[in-house]
mmCIF file with all atom_site columns, C-alpha atoms in Angstrom:
data_model
loop_
_atom_site.group_PDB
_atom_site.id
_atom_site.type_symbol
_atom_site.label_atom_id
_atom_site.label_alt_id
_atom_site.label_comp_id
_atom_site.label_asym_id
_atom_site.label_entity_id
_atom_site.label_seq_id
_atom_site.pdbx_PDB_ins_code
_atom_site.Cartn_x
_atom_site.Cartn_y
_atom_site.Cartn_z
_atom_site.occupancy
_atom_site.B_iso_or_equiv
_atom_site.pdbx_formal_charge
_atom_site.auth_seq_id
_atom_site.auth_comp_id
_atom_site.auth_asym_id
_atom_site.auth_atom_id
_atom_site.pdbx_PDB_model_num
ATOM 1   C CA . MET A 1 1   ? -63.404 -18.138 -49.405 1.00 0.00 ? 1   MET A CA 1
ATOM 2   C CA . ASN A 1 2   ? -60.242 -18.489 -51.373 1.00 0.00 ? 2   ASN A CA 1
ATOM 3   C CA . ALA A 1 3   ? -59.681 -17.127 -54.967 1.00 0.00 ? 3   ALA A CA 1
ATOM 4   C CA . PRO A 1 4   ? -59.729 -20.597 -57.437 1.00 0.00 ? 4   PRO A CA 1
ATOM 5   C CA . THR A 1 5   ? -56.422 -20.969 -58.995 1.00 0.00 ? 5   THR A CA 1
ATOM 6   C CA . THR A 1 6   ? -56.052 -20.341 -62.513 1.00 0.00 ? 6   THR A CA 1
ATOM 7   C CA . TYR A 1 7   ? -55.884 -23.940 -64.482 1.00 0.00 ? 7   TYR A CA 1
ATOM 8   C CA . GLN A 1 8   ? -53.155 -24.228 -67.180 1.00 0.00 ? 8   GLN A CA 1
ATOM 9   C CA . ALA A 1 9   ? -53.798 -27.012 -69.750 1.00 0.00 ? 9   ALA A CA 1
ATOM 10  C CA . PRO A 1 10  ? -50.526 -29.353 -70.481 1.00 0.00 ? 10  PRO A CA 1
ATOM 11  C CA . LEU A 1 11  ? -48.749 -28.123 -73.234 1.00 0.00 ? 11  LEU A CA 1
ATOM 12  C CA . ALA A 1 12  ? -49.405 -31.306 -76.392 1.00 0.00 ? 12  ALA A CA 1
ATOM 13  C CA . PRO A 1 13  ? -46.416 -32.030 -78.151 1.00 0.00 ? 13  PRO A CA 1
ATOM 14  C CA . LEU A 1 14  ? -45.854 -30.585 -81.611 1.00 0.00 ? 14  LEU A CA 1
ATOM 15  C CA . PRO A 1 15  ? -46.253 -32.999 -84.707 1.00 0.00 ? 15  PRO A CA 1
ATOM 16  C CA . MET A 1 16  ? -43.147 -32.969 -86.143 1.00 0.00 ? 16  MET A CA 1
ATOM 17  C CA . ASN A 1 17  ? -40.080 -34.179 -83.151 1.00 0.00 ? 17  ASN A CA 1
ATOM 18  C CA . VAL A 1 18  ? -37.078 -32.894 -84.012 1.00 0.00 ? 18  VAL A CA 1
ATOM 19  C CA . ARG A 1 19  ? -33.420 -34.496 -82.725 1.00 0.00 ? 19  ARG A CA 1
ATOM 20  C CA . PRO A 1 20  ? -31.260 -31.741 -81.309 1.00 0.00 ? 20  PRO A CA 1
ATOM 21  C CA . HIS A 1 21  ? -27.781 -32.013 -82.339 1.00 0.00 ? 21  HIS A CA 1
ATOM 22  C CA . LEU A 1 22  ? -25.093 -32.155 -79.737 1.00 0.00 ? 22  LEU A CA 1
ATOM 23  C CA . GLY A 1 23  ? -23.175 -28.731 -78.851 1.00 0.00 ? 23  GLY A CA 1
ATOM 24  C CA . GLU A 1 24  ? -26.294 -26.621 -80.880 1.00 0.00 ? 24  GLU A CA 1
ATOM 25  C CA . SER A 1 25  ? -27.402 -23.624 -79.454 1.00 0.00 ? 25  SER A CA 1
ATOM 26  C CA . ALA A 1 26  ? -30.792 -23.461 -77.716 1.00 0.00 ? 26  ALA A CA 1
ATOM 27  C CA . ALA A 1 27  ? -31.968 -20.662 -80.599 1.00 0.00 ? 27  ALA A CA 1
ATOM 28  C CA . SER A 1 28  ? -30.732 -22.978 -83.154 1.00 0.00 ? 28  SER A CA 1
ATOM 29  C CA . TYR A 1 29  ? -32.723 -25.669 -82.005 1.00 0.00 ? 29  TYR A CA 1
ATOM 30  C CA . ILE A 1 30  ? -36.171 -23.300 -81.546 1.00 0.00 ? 30  ILE A CA 1
ATOM 31  C CA . ARG A 1 31  ? -35.450 -22.301 -84.975 1.00 0.00 ? 31  ARG A CA 1
ATOM 32  C CA . ARG A 1 32  ? -35.104 -25.873 -86.682 1.00 0.00 ? 32  ARG A CA 1
ATOM 33  C CA . LEU A 1 33  ? -38.412 -27.045 -84.720 1.00 0.00 ? 33  LEU A CA 1
ATOM 34  C CA . ALA A 1 34  ? -40.683 -24.154 -85.557 1.00 0.00 ? 34  ALA A CA 1
ATOM 35  C CA . ARG A 1 35  ? -39.506 -24.735 -89.300 1.00 0.00 ? 35  ARG A CA 1
ATOM 36  C CA . ALA A 1 36  ? -40.361 -28.327 -89.053 1.00 0.00 ? 36  ALA A CA 1
ATOM 37  C CA . ASN A 1 37  ? -43.835 -27.449 -87.464 1.00 0.00 ? 37  ASN A CA 1
ATOM 38  C CA . HIS A 1 38  ? -44.459 -24.586 -90.094 1.00 0.00 ? 38  HIS A CA 1
ATOM 39  C CA . LEU A 1 39  ? -44.253 -21.933 -87.356 1.00 0.00 ? 39  LEU A CA 1
ATOM 40  C CA . LYS A 1 40  ? -42.434 -18.615 -87.310 1.00 0.00 ? 40  LYS A CA 1
ATOM 41  C CA . PRO A 1 41  ? -39.418 -18.830 -84.644 1.00 0.00 ? 41  PRO A CA 1
ATOM 42  C CA . SER A 1 42  ? -41.027 -15.850 -83.144 1.00 0.00 ? 42  SER A CA 1
ATOM 43  C CA . GLU A 1 43  ? -44.679 -17.482 -82.610 1.00 0.00 ? 43  GLU A CA 1
ATOM 44  C CA . LEU A 1 44  ? -42.457 -20.896 -80.922 1.00 0.00 ? 44  LEU A CA 1
ATOM 45  C CA . HIS A 1 45  ? -40.722 -18.086 -78.469 1.00 0.00 ? 45  HIS A CA 1
ATOM 46  C CA . GLU A 1 46  ? -43.902 -16.707 -77.286 1.00 0.00 ? 46  GLU A CA 1
ATOM 47  C CA . ILE A 1 47  ? -45.073 -20.206 -76.653 1.00 0.00 ? 47  ILE A CA 1
ATOM 48  C CA . LEU A 1 48  ? -41.946 -21.249 -74.479 1.00 0.00 ? 48  LEU A CA 1
ATOM 49  C CA . THR A 1 49  ? -41.915 -17.896 -72.543 1.00 0.00 ? 49  THR A CA 1
ATOM 50  C CA . GLY A 1 50  ? -45.366 -18.974 -71.067 1.00 0.00 ? 50  GLY A CA 1
ATOM 51  C CA . PRO A 1 51  ? -48.559 -16.792 -70.567 1.00 0.00 ? 51  PRO A CA 1
ATOM 52  C CA . GLY A 1 52  ? -47.873 -13.195 -69.615 1.00 0.00 ? 52  GLY A CA 1
ATOM 53  C CA . SER A 1 53  ? -44.590 -12.830 -69.921 1.00 0.00 ? 53  SER A CA 1
ATOM 54  C CA . SER A 1 54  ? -42.764 -10.020 -70.720 1.00 0.00 ? 54  SER A CA 1
ATOM 55  C CA . THR A 1 55  ? -39.071 -10.943 -71.390 1.00 0.00 ? 55  THR A CA 1
ATOM 56  C CA . VAL A 1 56  ? -38.099 -13.562 -74.522 1.00 0.00 ? 56  VAL A CA 1
ATOM 57  C CA . SER A 1 57  ? -36.297 -16.330 -71.662 1.00 0.00 ? 57  SER A CA 1
ATOM 58  C CA . ILE A 1 58  ? -37.647 -19.337 -72.366 1.00 0.00 ? 58  ILE A CA 1
ATOM 59  C CA . ARG A 1 59  ? -39.027 -22.031 -69.955 1.00 0.00 ? 59  ARG A CA 1
ATOM 60  C CA . PRO A 1 60  ? -36.994 -25.159 -70.719 1.00 0.00 ? 60  PRO A CA 1
ATOM 61  C CA . GLU A 1 61  ? -39.803 -27.547 -68.933 1.00 0.00 ? 61  GLU A CA 1
ATOM 62  C CA . ARG A 1 62  ? -42.307 -26.300 -71.872 1.00 0.00 ? 62  ARG A CA 1
ATOM 63  C CA . LEU A 1 63  ? -39.611 -26.844 -74.719 1.00 0.00 ? 63  LEU A CA 1
ATOM 64  C CA . ALA A 1 64  ? -39.190 -30.391 -73.234 1.00 0.00 ? 64  ALA A CA 1
ATOM 65  C CA . ALA A 1 65  ? -43.204 -30.503 -73.612 1.00 0.00 ? 65  ALA A CA 1
ATOM 66  C CA . LEU A 1 66  ? -43.466 -29.263 -77.281 1.00 0.00 ? 66  LEU A CA 1
ATOM 67  C CA . ALA A 1 67  ? -40.391 -31.457 -78.490 1.00 0.00 ? 67  ALA A CA 1
ATOM 68  C CA . SER A 1 68  ? -41.450 -34.740 -76.652 1.00 0.00 ? 68  SER A CA 1
ATOM 69  C CA . ARG A 1 69  ? -37.858 -35.132 -74.742 1.00 0.00 ? 69  ARG A CA 1
ATOM 70  C CA . PRO A 1 70  ? -36.643 -35.577 -71.266 1.00 0.00 ? 70  PRO A CA 1
ATOM 71  C CA . ILE A 1 71  ? -35.909 -31.871 -69.870 1.00 0.00 ? 71  ILE A CA 1
ATOM 72  C CA . GLU A 1 72  ? -32.313 -33.671 -69.188 1.00 0.00 ? 72  GLU A CA 1
ATOM 73  C CA . ASP A 1 73  ? -31.814 -35.242 -72.878 1.00 0.00 ? 73  ASP A CA 1
ATOM 74  C CA . LEU A 1 74  ? -32.050 -31.541 -73.915 1.00 0.00 ? 74  LEU A CA 1
ATOM 75  C CA . ALA A 1 75  ? -29.607 -29.989 -71.406 1.00 0.00 ? 75  ALA A CA 1
ATOM 76  C CA . ARG A 1 76  ? -27.051 -32.305 -72.392 1.00 0.00 ? 76  ARG A CA 1
ATOM 77  C CA . ALA A 1 77  ? -27.640 -31.580 -76.215 1.00 0.00 ? 77  ALA A CA 1
ATOM 78  C CA . LEU A 1 78  ? -28.143 -28.162 -75.678 1.00 0.00 ? 78  LEU A CA 1
ATOM 79  C CA . PRO A 1 79  ? -25.371 -26.691 -73.494 1.00 0.00 ? 79  PRO A CA 1
ATOM 80  C CA . ASP A 1 80  ? -27.387 -23.123 -72.801 1.00 0.00 ? 80  ASP A CA 1
ATOM 81  C CA . LEU A 1 81  ? -30.633 -24.245 -72.001 1.00 0.00 ? 81  LEU A CA 1
ATOM 82  C CA . LEU A 1 82  ? -30.304 -24.158 -68.712 1.00 0.00 ? 82  LEU A CA 1
ATOM 83  C CA . PRO A 1 83  ? -28.827 -21.306 -66.731 1.00 0.00 ? 83  PRO A CA 1
ATOM 84  C CA . PRO A 1 84  ? -25.063 -22.076 -65.467 1.00 0.00 ? 84  PRO A CA 1
ATOM 85  C CA . PRO A 1 85  ? -24.855 -23.177 -61.747 1.00 0.00 ? 85  PRO A CA 1
ATOM 86  C CA . PRO A 1 86  ? -23.259 -20.841 -59.197 1.00 0.00 ? 86  PRO A CA 1
ATOM 87  C CA . PRO A 1 87  ? -19.882 -21.032 -59.030 1.00 0.00 ? 87  PRO A CA 1
ATOM 88  C CA . ARG A 1 88  ? -17.878 -23.220 -56.610 1.00 0.00 ? 88  ARG A CA 1
ATOM 89  C CA . PRO A 1 89  ? -16.515 -21.959 -53.440 1.00 0.00 ? 89  PRO A CA 1
ATOM 90  C CA . ARG A 1 90  ? -12.415 -21.983 -53.556 1.00 0.00 ? 90  ARG A CA 1
ATOM 91  C CA . PRO A 1 91  ? -10.920 -24.070 -51.200 1.00 0.00 ? 91  PRO A CA 1
ATOM 92  C CA . ARG A 1 92  ? -9.574  -22.361 -48.194 1.00 0.00 ? 92  ARG A CA 1
ATOM 93  C CA . PRO A 1 93  ? -5.852  -23.144 -48.368 1.00 0.00 ? 93  PRO A CA 1
ATOM 94  C CA . ARG A 1 94  ? -4.531  -24.417 -44.902 1.00 0.00 ? 94  ARG A CA 1
ATOM 95  C CA . ALA A 1 95  ? -3.021  -21.532 -42.094 1.00 0.00 ? 95  ALA A CA 1
ATOM 96  C CA . SER A 1 96  ? 0.376   -21.659 -41.757 1.00 0.00 ? 96  SER A CA 1
ATOM 97  C CA . ARG A 1 97  ? 1.574   -21.778 -38.010 1.00 0.00 ? 97  ARG A CA 1
ATOM 98  C CA . SER A 1 98  ? 2.961   -18.460 -38.589 1.00 0.00 ? 98  SER A CA 1
ATOM 99  C CA . HIS A 1 99  ? 1.010   -16.504 -40.281 1.00 0.00 ? 99  HIS A CA 1
ATOM 100 C CA . ARG A 1 100 ? -2.553  -15.769 -39.902 1.00 0.00 ? 100 ARG A CA 1
ATOM 101 C CA . PRO A 1 101 ? -4.454  -16.664 -43.285 1.00 0.00 ? 101 PRO A CA 1
ATOM 102 C CA . ALA A 1 102 ? -5.989  -12.922 -44.714 1.00 0.00 ? 102 ALA A CA 1
ATOM 103 C CA . ARG A 1 103 ? -9.249  -12.692 -44.341 1.00 0.00 ? 103 ARG A CA 1
ATOM 104 C CA . PRO A 1 104 ? -11.349 -12.859 -47.994 1.00 0.00 ? 104 PRO A CA 1
ATOM 105 C CA . ASP A 1 105 ? -12.935 -9.370  -48.567 1.00 0.00 ? 105 ASP A CA 1
ATOM 106 C CA . PRO A 1 106 ? -16.559 -10.000 -48.442 1.00 0.00 ? 106 PRO A CA 1
ATOM 107 C CA . THR A 1 107 ? -17.161 -6.857  -51.249 1.00 0.00 ? 107 THR A CA 1
ATOM 108 C CA . LYS A 1 108 ? -15.291 -8.484  -53.638 1.00 0.00 ? 108 LYS A CA 1
ATOM 109 C CA . ILE A 1 109 ? -17.139 -11.783 -53.449 1.00 0.00 ? 109 ILE A CA 1
ATOM 110 C CA . ASP A 1 110 ? -20.713 -10.674 -53.270 1.00 0.00 ? 110 ASP A CA 1
ATOM 111 C CA . GLN A 1 111 ? -19.847 -8.639  -56.253 1.00 0.00 ? 111 GLN A CA 1
ATOM 112 C CA . LEU A 1 112 ? -18.442 -11.644 -58.428 1.00 0.00 ? 112 LEU A CA 1
ATOM 113 C CA . VAL A 1 113 ? -21.551 -13.778 -57.180 1.00 0.00 ? 113 VAL A CA 1
ATOM 114 C CA . LEU A 1 114 ? -23.603 -10.390 -58.592 1.00 0.00 ? 114 LEU A CA 1
ATOM 115 C CA . TYR A 1 115 ? -21.866 -10.486 -62.231 1.00 0.00 ? 115 TYR A CA 1
ATOM 116 C CA . SER A 1 116 ? -22.547 -14.040 -62.237 1.00 0.00 ? 116 SER A CA 1
ATOM 117 C CA . ALA A 1 117 ? -25.999 -14.054 -61.785 1.00 0.00 ? 117 ALA A CA 1
ATOM 118 C CA . ILE A 1 118 ? -26.410 -10.905 -64.055 1.00 0.00 ? 118 ILE A CA 1
ATOM 119 C CA . ARG A 1 119 ? -24.273 -12.204 -67.213 1.00 0.00 ? 119 ARG A CA 1
ATOM 120 C CA . ALA A 1 120 ? -26.444 -15.741 -66.440 1.00 0.00 ? 120 ALA A CA 1
ATOM 121 C CA . ASP A 1 121 ? -29.661 -13.749 -67.071 1.00 0.00 ? 121 ASP A CA 1
ATOM 122 C CA . ALA A 1 122 ? -28.265 -11.828 -69.858 1.00 0.00 ? 122 ALA A CA 1
ATOM 123 C CA . GLN A 1 123 ? -27.754 -15.517 -71.496 1.00 0.00 ? 123 GLN A CA 1
ATOM 124 C CA . ARG A 1 124 ? -31.213 -15.856 -71.028 1.00 0.00 ? 124 ARG A CA 1
ATOM 125 C CA . GLY A 1 125 ? -32.572 -12.975 -72.737 1.00 0.00 ? 125 GLY A CA 1
ATOM 126 C CA . TYR A 1 126 ? -33.295 -10.591 -70.191 1.00 0.00 ? 126 TYR A CA 1
ATOM 127 C CA . PRO A 1 127 ? -33.004 -7.036  -71.362 1.00 0.00 ? 127 PRO A CA 1
ATOM 128 C CA . LEU A 1 128 ? -30.588 -4.521  -69.785 1.00 0.00 ? 128 LEU A CA 1
ATOM 129 C CA . ARG A 1 129 ? -33.107 -2.724  -67.834 1.00 0.00 ? 129 ARG A CA 1
ATOM 130 C CA . LEU A 1 130 ? -34.775 -5.901  -66.650 1.00 0.00 ? 130 LEU A CA 1
ATOM 131 C CA . LEU A 1 131 ? -31.692 -6.785  -65.736 1.00 0.00 ? 131 LEU A CA 1
ATOM 132 C CA . ALA A 1 132 ? -30.997 -3.816  -63.144 1.00 0.00 ? 132 ALA A CA 1
ATOM 133 C CA . ALA A 1 133 ? -34.816 -4.409  -61.706 1.00 0.00 ? 133 ALA A CA 1
ATOM 134 C CA . ARG A 1 134 ? -34.048 -7.846  -61.268 1.00 0.00 ? 134 ARG A CA 1
ATOM 135 C CA . HIS A 1 135 ? -30.777 -7.912  -59.399 1.00 0.00 ? 135 HIS A CA 1
ATOM 136 C CA . HIS A 1 136 ? -31.955 -4.160  -57.737 1.00 0.00 ? 136 HIS A CA 1
ATOM 137 C CA . VAL A 1 137 ? -28.786 -2.381  -59.048 1.00 0.00 ? 137 VAL A CA 1
ATOM 138 C CA . HIS A 1 138 ? -28.074 0.427   -61.445 1.00 0.00 ? 138 HIS A CA 1
ATOM 139 C CA . ARG A 1 139 ? -27.902 0.083   -65.097 1.00 0.00 ? 139 ARG A CA 1
ATOM 140 C CA . ARG A 1 140 ? -24.258 1.199   -64.623 1.00 0.00 ? 140 ARG A CA 1
ATOM 141 C CA . THR A 1 141 ? -23.815 -2.073  -62.640 1.00 0.00 ? 141 THR A CA 1
ATOM 142 C CA . VAL A 1 142 ? -25.195 -4.421  -65.537 1.00 0.00 ? 142 VAL A CA 1
ATOM 143 C CA . ARG A 1 143 ? -23.014 -2.964  -67.912 1.00 0.00 ? 143 ARG A CA 1
ATOM 144 C CA . SER A 1 144 ? -19.873 -3.648  -65.708 1.00 0.00 ? 144 SER A CA 1
ATOM 145 C CA . ALA A 1 145 ? -21.280 -7.134  -65.011 1.00 0.00 ? 145 ALA A CA 1
ATOM 146 C CA . LEU A 1 146 ? -21.082 -7.407  -68.754 1.00 0.00 ? 146 LEU A CA 1
ATOM 147 C CA . ALA A 1 147 ? -18.283 -6.249  -69.633 1.00 0.00 ? 147 ALA A CA 1
ATOM 148 C CA . ALA A 1 148 ? -16.338 -8.272  -67.208 1.00 0.00 ? 148 ALA A CA 1
ATOM 149 C CA . LEU A 1 149 ? -16.498 -11.141 -69.818 1.00 0.00 ? 149 LEU A CA 1
ATOM 150 C CA . SER A 1 150 ? -14.117 -14.555 -69.293 1.00 0.00 ? 150 SER A CA 1
ATOM 151 C CA . PRO A 1 151 ? -12.028 -14.838 -72.718 1.00 0.00 ? 151 PRO A CA 1
ATOM 152 C CA . GLN A 1 152 ? -14.439 -17.589 -73.822 1.00 0.00 ? 152 GLN A CA 1
ATOM 153 C CA . ARG A 1 153 ? -17.478 -15.272 -73.254 1.00 0.00 ? 153 ARG A CA 1
ATOM 154 C CA . ARG A 1 154 ? -15.312 -12.629 -75.205 1.00 0.00 ? 154 ARG A CA 1
ATOM 155 C CA . GLN A 1 155 ? -15.412 -15.048 -78.302 1.00 0.00 ? 155 GLN A CA 1
ATOM 156 C CA . VAL A 1 156 ? -19.244 -15.458 -77.744 1.00 0.00 ? 156 VAL A CA 1
ATOM 157 C CA . HIS A 1 157 ? -19.273 -11.415 -77.905 1.00 0.00 ? 157 HIS A CA 1
ATOM 158 C CA . SER A 1 158 ? -17.417 -10.856 -80.378 1.00 0.00 ? 158 SER A CA 1
ATOM 159 C CA . ARG A 1 159 ? -19.238 -13.191 -82.645 1.00 0.00 ? 159 ARG A CA 1
ATOM 160 C CA . PHE A 1 160 ? -22.833 -11.890 -81.950 1.00 0.00 ? 160 PHE A CA 1
ATOM 161 C CA . THR A 1 161 ? -20.871 -7.904  -82.877 1.00 0.00 ? 161 THR A CA 1
ATOM 162 C CA . ARG A 1 162 ? -20.019 -9.439  -86.495 1.00 0.00 ? 162 ARG A CA 1
ATOM 163 C CA . MET A 1 163 ? -23.516 -10.627 -86.783 1.00 0.00 ? 163 MET A CA 1
ATOM 164 C CA . LEU A 1 164 ? -24.881 -7.421  -85.529 1.00 0.00 ? 164 LEU A CA 1
ATOM 165 C CA . ASP A 1 165 ? -22.626 -5.639  -88.785 1.00 0.00 ? 165 ASP A CA 1
ATOM 166 C CA . HIS A 1 166 ? -24.723 -7.703  -90.828 1.00 0.00 ? 166 HIS A CA 1
ATOM 167 C CA . THR A 1 167 ? -27.779 -7.033  -89.689 1.00 0.00 ? 167 THR A CA 1
ATOM 168 C CA . ARG A 1 168 ? -27.376 -2.991  -88.866 1.00 0.00 ? 168 ARG A CA 1
ATOM 169 C CA . GLU A 1 169 ? -28.902 -1.694  -91.959 1.00 0.00 ? 169 GLU A CA 1
ATOM 170 C CA . ARG A 1 170 ? -32.138 -3.822  -91.304 1.00 0.00 ? 170 ARG A CA 1
ATOM 171 C CA . ILE A 1 171 ? -32.287 -3.025  -87.953 1.00 0.00 ? 171 ILE A CA 1
ATOM 172 C CA . ASP A 1 172 ? -32.089 0.565   -88.951 1.00 0.00 ? 172 ASP A CA 1
ATOM 173 C CA . ALA A 1 173 ? -34.741 0.076   -91.637 1.00 0.00 ? 173 ALA A CA 1
ATOM 174 C CA . LEU A 1 174 ? -36.851 -1.411  -89.273 1.00 0.00 ? 174 LEU A CA 1
ATOM 175 C CA . LEU A 1 175 ? -36.878 1.050   -86.712 1.00 0.00 ? 175 LEU A CA 1
ATOM 176 C CA . ASP A 1 176 ? -37.464 3.964   -88.603 1.00 0.00 ? 176 ASP A CA 1
ATOM 177 C CA . GLN A 1 177 ? -40.455 1.945   -89.191 1.00 0.00 ? 177 GLN A CA 1
ATOM 178 C CA . GLY A 1 178 ? -41.229 2.611   -85.784 1.00 0.00 ? 178 GLY A CA 1
ATOM 179 C CA . LEU A 1 179 ? -40.919 -0.681  -84.183 1.00 0.00 ? 179 LEU A CA 1
ATOM 180 C CA . THR A 1 180 ? -39.868 -1.831  -81.012 1.00 0.00 ? 180 THR A CA 1
ATOM 181 C CA . ALA A 1 181 ? -36.876 -3.923  -79.885 1.00 0.00 ? 181 ALA A CA 1
ATOM 182 C CA . ARG A 1 182 ? -39.134 -7.016  -79.864 1.00 0.00 ? 182 ARG A CA 1
ATOM 183 C CA . GLU A 1 183 ? -40.498 -6.495  -83.239 1.00 0.00 ? 183 GLU A CA 1
ATOM 184 C CA . ILE A 1 184 ? -37.393 -6.039  -85.057 1.00 0.00 ? 184 ILE A CA 1
ATOM 185 C CA . TRP A 1 185 ? -36.152 -9.183  -83.654 1.00 0.00 ? 185 TRP A CA 1
ATOM 186 C CA . CYS A 1 186 ? -38.908 -11.410 -84.240 1.00 0.00 ? 186 CYS A CA 1
ATOM 187 C CA . ARG A 1 187 ? -38.851 -9.715  -87.889 1.00 0.00 ? 187 ARG A CA 1
ATOM 188 C CA . ILE A 1 188 ? -35.384 -10.813 -88.018 1.00 0.00 ? 188 ILE A CA 1
ATOM 189 C CA . LEU A 1 189 ? -35.547 -14.060 -86.564 1.00 0.00 ? 189 LEU A CA 1
ATOM 190 C CA . ASP A 1 190 ? -38.867 -15.116 -88.919 1.00 0.00 ? 190 ASP A CA 1
ATOM 191 C CA . GLU A 1 191 ? -37.854 -13.346 -92.230 1.00 0.00 ? 191 GLU A CA 1
ATOM 192 C CA . HIS A 1 192 ? -34.181 -13.730 -92.205 1.00 0.00 ? 192 HIS A CA 1
ATOM 193 C CA . ASP A 1 193 ? -33.611 -16.443 -89.976 1.00 0.00 ? 193 ASP A CA 1
ATOM 194 C CA . THR A 1 194 ? -30.371 -14.739 -88.437 1.00 0.00 ? 194 THR A CA 1
ATOM 195 C CA . PRO A 1 195 ? -29.612 -15.890 -84.672 1.00 0.00 ? 195 PRO A CA 1
ATOM 196 C CA . ILE A 1 196 ? -28.966 -12.728 -83.278 1.00 0.00 ? 196 ILE A CA 1
ATOM 197 C CA . GLY A 1 197 ? -29.975 -12.217 -79.498 1.00 0.00 ? 197 GLY A CA 1
ATOM 198 C CA . TYR A 1 198 ? -32.422 -9.873  -78.532 1.00 0.00 ? 198 TYR A CA 1
ATOM 199 C CA . VAL A 1 199 ? -30.248 -8.302  -76.016 1.00 0.00 ? 199 VAL A CA 1
ATOM 200 C CA . SER A 1 200 ? -27.930 -7.509  -78.878 1.00 0.00 ? 200 SER A CA 1
ATOM 201 C CA . ILE A 1 201 ? -30.597 -5.577  -80.304 1.00 0.00 ? 201 ILE A CA 1
ATOM 202 C CA . CYS A 1 202 ? -31.730 -3.495  -76.950 1.00 0.00 ? 202 CYS A CA 1
ATOM 203 C CA . SER A 1 203 ? -27.796 -2.968  -76.717 1.00 0.00 ? 203 SER A CA 1
ATOM 204 C CA . TYR A 1 204 ? -27.693 -1.464  -80.471 1.00 0.00 ? 204 TYR A CA 1
ATOM 205 C CA . ILE A 1 205 ? -30.576 0.559   -79.938 1.00 0.00 ? 205 ILE A CA 1
ATOM 206 C CA . THR A 1 206 ? -30.115 2.013   -76.886 1.00 0.00 ? 206 THR A CA 1
ATOM 207 C CA . ARG A 1 207 ? -26.003 3.036   -77.920 1.00 0.00 ? 207 ARG A CA 1
ATOM 208 C CA . LYS A 1 208 ? -27.605 4.244   -81.575 1.00 0.00 ? 208 LYS A CA 1
ATOM 209 C CA . ARG A 1 209 ? -30.494 6.521   -79.699 1.00 0.00 ? 209 ARG A CA 1
ATOM 210 C CA . LYS A 1 210 ? -27.682 7.235   -76.944 1.00 0.00 ? 210 LYS A CA 1
ATOM 211 C CA . ASN A 1 211 ? -25.254 8.343   -79.660 1.00 0.00 ? 211 ASN A CA 1
ATOM 212 C CA . ALA A 1 212 ? -27.735 10.334  -82.163 1.00 0.00 ? 212 ALA A CA 1
ATOM 213 C CA . PRO A 1 213 ? -27.409 13.842  -82.693 1.00 0.00 ? 213 PRO A CA 1
ATOM 214 C CA . THR A 1 214 ? -29.647 16.167  -81.024 1.00 0.00 ? 214 THR A CA 1
ATOM 215 C CA . ALA A 1 215 ? -31.968 18.435  -82.678 1.00 0.00 ? 215 ALA A CA 1
#
């Protein structure tokens, strides 16, 4: 006899309907939606990740249900809500009669696809450890993928670095209290309304512990 499946009731829309701004980040919209409905942003994040989730990657369909808006409308307004599509294959050059076209290196192609997938998951909030486990690679490979950023991603990375500089003392103080990276992220998100990513906080804590002098 098959085991009964667990029923999950559909999410009811939140009382206050908040319109997303065109080009707004998903994190910013979630903060505004939470404040309008008298919720902590971290509480709304817990609902959006789904029951039993161990990551901070929200599920777009849950946001659409709570916001009472079609997921297509949210995706058009919030460019980072959905993961980026896989890179389109480059058109093959026309072969010359006198020269045989060089075969593409499959190793480099596989690496580009892998790096693109890792960066897409990193944007969705997966920490370094889960990125390595999810793609079955070493953490060094994840760091290499995140380091090979396009110019646009370097600008985003630089902006989050500046944001980290403004919250460094707060993170250190909370870290001294024995809080985990997720607890620190929730406290900063709720109490200071700072749009810093969970991955950025994890990376900072990892570097801090690695550079800490040994006793």
